[in-house]
Amino acid sequence: MMTKFSKKYFNDVASIANTINLKQIEKLVLELSKIKKKGGRIFFIGVGGSAGNCSHAVNDFRKLCNIESYAPTDNVSCLLYTSDAADEEDS
């Protein structure tokens, strides 16, 4: 039996998901694909809590998408050498 909270929560999720512009998502995917094919880079900029989100995005794009990415608020020397080297050793 679904509680009122659960029902409202999932109705809200569905309502929000229905507002997402799928054409814009497809355009974004195409642009990211072009960046990857050209060997380009993505820079994420954020302040405060958003800097943490940017740092997380960098890791996702580097590891999951294999796109060179940076957040200027991160320790770039660590990002370039320590994490990649550790990952290569684990492979």
PDB file of C-alpha atoms in Angstrom:
ATOM      1  CA  MET A   1       0.000   0.000   0.000  1.00  0.00           C
ATOM      2  CA  MET A   2       1.428   3.364  -1.044  1.00  0.00           C
ATOM      3  CA  THR A   3       1.485   6.116   1.573  1.00  0.00           C
ATOM      4  CA  LYS A   4       0.297   9.655   0.850  1.00  0.00           C
ATOM      5  CA  PHE A   5       3.896  10.852   0.999  1.00  0.00           C
ATOM      6  CA  SER A   6       5.157   8.231  -1.464  1.00  0.00           C
ATOM      7  CA  LYS A   7       2.303   8.846  -3.873  1.00  0.00           C
ATOM      8  CA  LYS A   8       2.806  12.632  -3.793  1.00  0.00           C
ATOM      9  CA  TYR A   9       6.570  12.236  -4.128  1.00  0.00           C
ATOM     10  CA  PHE A  10       6.363  10.047  -7.234  1.00  0.00           C
ATOM     11  CA  ASN A  11       3.622  12.195  -8.754  1.00  0.00           C
ATOM     12  CA  ASP A  12       5.905  15.213  -8.269  1.00  0.00           C
ATOM     13  CA  VAL A  13       8.852  13.336  -9.823  1.00  0.00           C
ATOM     14  CA  ALA A  14       6.736  12.411 -12.854  1.00  0.00           C
ATOM     15  CA  SER A  15       5.460  15.980 -13.170  1.00  0.00           C
ATOM     16  CA  ILE A  16       8.982  17.423 -13.108  1.00  0.00           C
ATOM     17  CA  ALA A  17      10.307  14.771 -15.524  1.00  0.00           C
ATOM     18  CA  ASN A  18       7.550  15.689 -17.983  1.00  0.00           C
ATOM     19  CA  THR A  19       8.824  19.288 -18.096  1.00  0.00           C
ATOM     20  CA  ILE A  20      12.292  18.258 -19.347  1.00  0.00           C
ATOM     21  CA  ASN A  21      12.885  19.386 -22.920  1.00  0.00           C
ATOM     22  CA  LEU A  22      14.130  16.223 -24.614  1.00  0.00           C
ATOM     23  CA  LYS A  23      15.257  18.126 -27.719  1.00  0.00           C
ATOM     24  CA  GLN A  24      17.565  20.225 -25.542  1.00  0.00           C
ATOM     25  CA  ILE A  25      18.954  17.059 -23.925  1.00  0.00           C
ATOM     26  CA  GLU A  26      19.676  15.603 -27.377  1.00  0.00           C
ATOM     27  CA  LYS A  27      21.408  18.847 -28.433  1.00  0.00           C
ATOM     28  CA  LEU A  28      23.557  18.711 -25.305  1.00  0.00           C
ATOM     29  CA  VAL A  29      24.498  15.083 -25.981  1.00  0.00           C
ATOM     30  CA  LEU A  30      25.498  15.976 -29.556  1.00  0.00           C
ATOM     31  CA  GLU A  31      27.675  18.862 -28.342  1.00  0.00           C
ATOM     32  CA  LEU A  32      29.347  16.663 -25.737  1.00  0.00           C
ATOM     33  CA  SER A  33      29.974  14.054 -28.425  1.00  0.00           C
ATOM     34  CA  LYS A  34      31.646  16.697 -30.602  1.00  0.00           C
ATOM     35  CA  ILE A  35      33.846  17.786 -27.692  1.00  0.00           C
ATOM     36  CA  LYS A  36      34.923  14.198 -27.100  1.00  0.00           C
ATOM     37  CA  LYS A  37      35.639  13.500 -30.801  1.00  0.00           C
ATOM     38  CA  LYS A  38      37.747  16.664 -31.109  1.00  0.00           C
ATOM     39  CA  GLY A  39      39.667  15.923 -27.909  1.00  0.00           C
ATOM     40  CA  GLY A  40      38.265  19.048 -26.307  1.00  0.00           C
ATOM     41  CA  ARG A  41      37.927  19.945 -22.638  1.00  0.00           C
ATOM     42  CA  ILE A  42      35.099  20.998 -20.348  1.00  0.00           C
ATOM     43  CA  PHE A  43      35.587  23.474 -17.510  1.00  0.00           C
ATOM     44  CA  PHE A  44      33.058  23.549 -14.664  1.00  0.00           C
ATOM     45  CA  ILE A  45      32.881  26.669 -12.497  1.00  0.00           C
ATOM     46  CA  GLY A  46      31.041  26.907  -9.188  1.00  0.00           C
ATOM     47  CA  VAL A  47      31.241  28.780  -5.892  1.00  0.00           C
ATOM     48  CA  GLY A  48      30.517  27.315  -2.471  1.00  0.00           C
ATOM     49  CA  GLY A  49      28.374  24.190  -2.628  1.00  0.00           C
ATOM     50  CA  SER A  50      28.240  24.489  -6.404  1.00  0.00           C
ATOM     51  CA  ALA A  51      32.021  24.030  -6.478  1.00  0.00           C
ATOM     52  CA  GLY A  52      31.463  20.620  -4.944  1.00  0.00           C
ATOM     53  CA  ASN A  53      28.912  19.809  -7.654  1.00  0.00           C
ATOM     54  CA  CYS A  54      31.448  20.892 -10.279  1.00  0.00           C
ATOM     55  CA  SER A  55      34.124  18.694  -8.747  1.00  0.00           C
ATOM     56  CA  HIS A  56      31.759  15.741  -8.887  1.00  0.00           C
ATOM     57  CA  ALA A  57      30.838  16.521 -12.517  1.00  0.00           C
ATOM     58  CA  VAL A  58      34.534  16.608 -13.450  1.00  0.00           C
ATOM     59  CA  ASN A  59      35.019  13.128 -12.043  1.00  0.00           C
ATOM     60  CA  ASP A  60      31.945  11.818 -13.860  1.00  0.00           C
ATOM     61  CA  PHE A  61      32.919  13.295 -17.219  1.00  0.00           C
ATOM     62  CA  ARG A  62      36.536  12.137 -16.896  1.00  0.00           C
ATOM     63  CA  LYS A  63      35.805   8.607 -15.731  1.00  0.00           C
ATOM     64  CA  LEU A  64      32.429   7.797 -17.281  1.00  0.00           C
ATOM     65  CA  CYS A  65      32.619   9.763 -20.532  1.00  0.00           C
ATOM     66  CA  ASN A  66      36.383   9.913 -21.018  1.00  0.00           C
ATOM     67  CA  ILE A  67      36.230  13.665 -21.640  1.00  0.00           C
ATOM     68  CA  GLU A  68      39.020  15.831 -20.247  1.00  0.00           C
ATOM     69  CA  SER A  69      37.349  18.038 -17.633  1.00  0.00           C
ATOM     70  CA  TYR A  70      38.452  20.490 -14.962  1.00  0.00           C
ATOM     71  CA  ALA A  71      37.073  22.535 -12.089  1.00  0.00           C
ATOM     72  CA  PRO A  72      39.448  25.409 -11.273  1.00  0.00           C
ATOM     73  CA  THR A  73      38.506  25.065  -7.604  1.00  0.00           C
ATOM     74  CA  ASP A  74      39.949  21.508  -7.484  1.00  0.00           C
ATOM     75  CA  ASN A  75      43.532  20.560  -6.845  1.00  0.00           C
ATOM     76  CA  VAL A  76      44.500  20.069 -10.488  1.00  0.00           C
ATOM     77  CA  SER A  77      47.826  18.387  -9.771  1.00  0.00           C
ATOM     78  CA  CYS A  78      45.978  15.762  -7.764  1.00  0.00           C
ATOM     79  CA  LEU A  79      43.337  15.412 -10.459  1.00  0.00           C
ATOM     80  CA  LEU A  80      45.886  14.960 -13.239  1.00  0.00           C
ATOM     81  CA  TYR A  81      48.287  12.592 -11.574  1.00  0.00           C
ATOM     82  CA  THR A  82      47.084  10.951  -8.390  1.00  0.00           C
ATOM     83  CA  SER A  83      43.598   9.763  -9.352  1.00  0.00           C
ATOM     84  CA  ASP A  84      44.422   8.737 -12.914  1.00  0.00           C
ATOM     85  CA  ALA A  85      47.555   6.875 -11.846  1.00  0.00           C
ATOM     86  CA  ALA A  86      45.674   5.028  -9.125  1.00  0.00           C
ATOM     87  CA  ASP A  87      42.946   4.057 -11.568  1.00  0.00           C
ATOM     88  CA  GLU A  88      45.461   2.780 -14.098  1.00  0.00           C
ATOM     89  CA  GLU A  89      47.143   0.641 -11.453  1.00  0.00           C
ATOM     90  CA  ASP A  90      43.785  -0.886 -10.504  1.00  0.00           C
ATOM     91  CA  SER A  91      42.936  -1.779 -14.109  1.00  0.00           C
TER      92      SER A  91
END
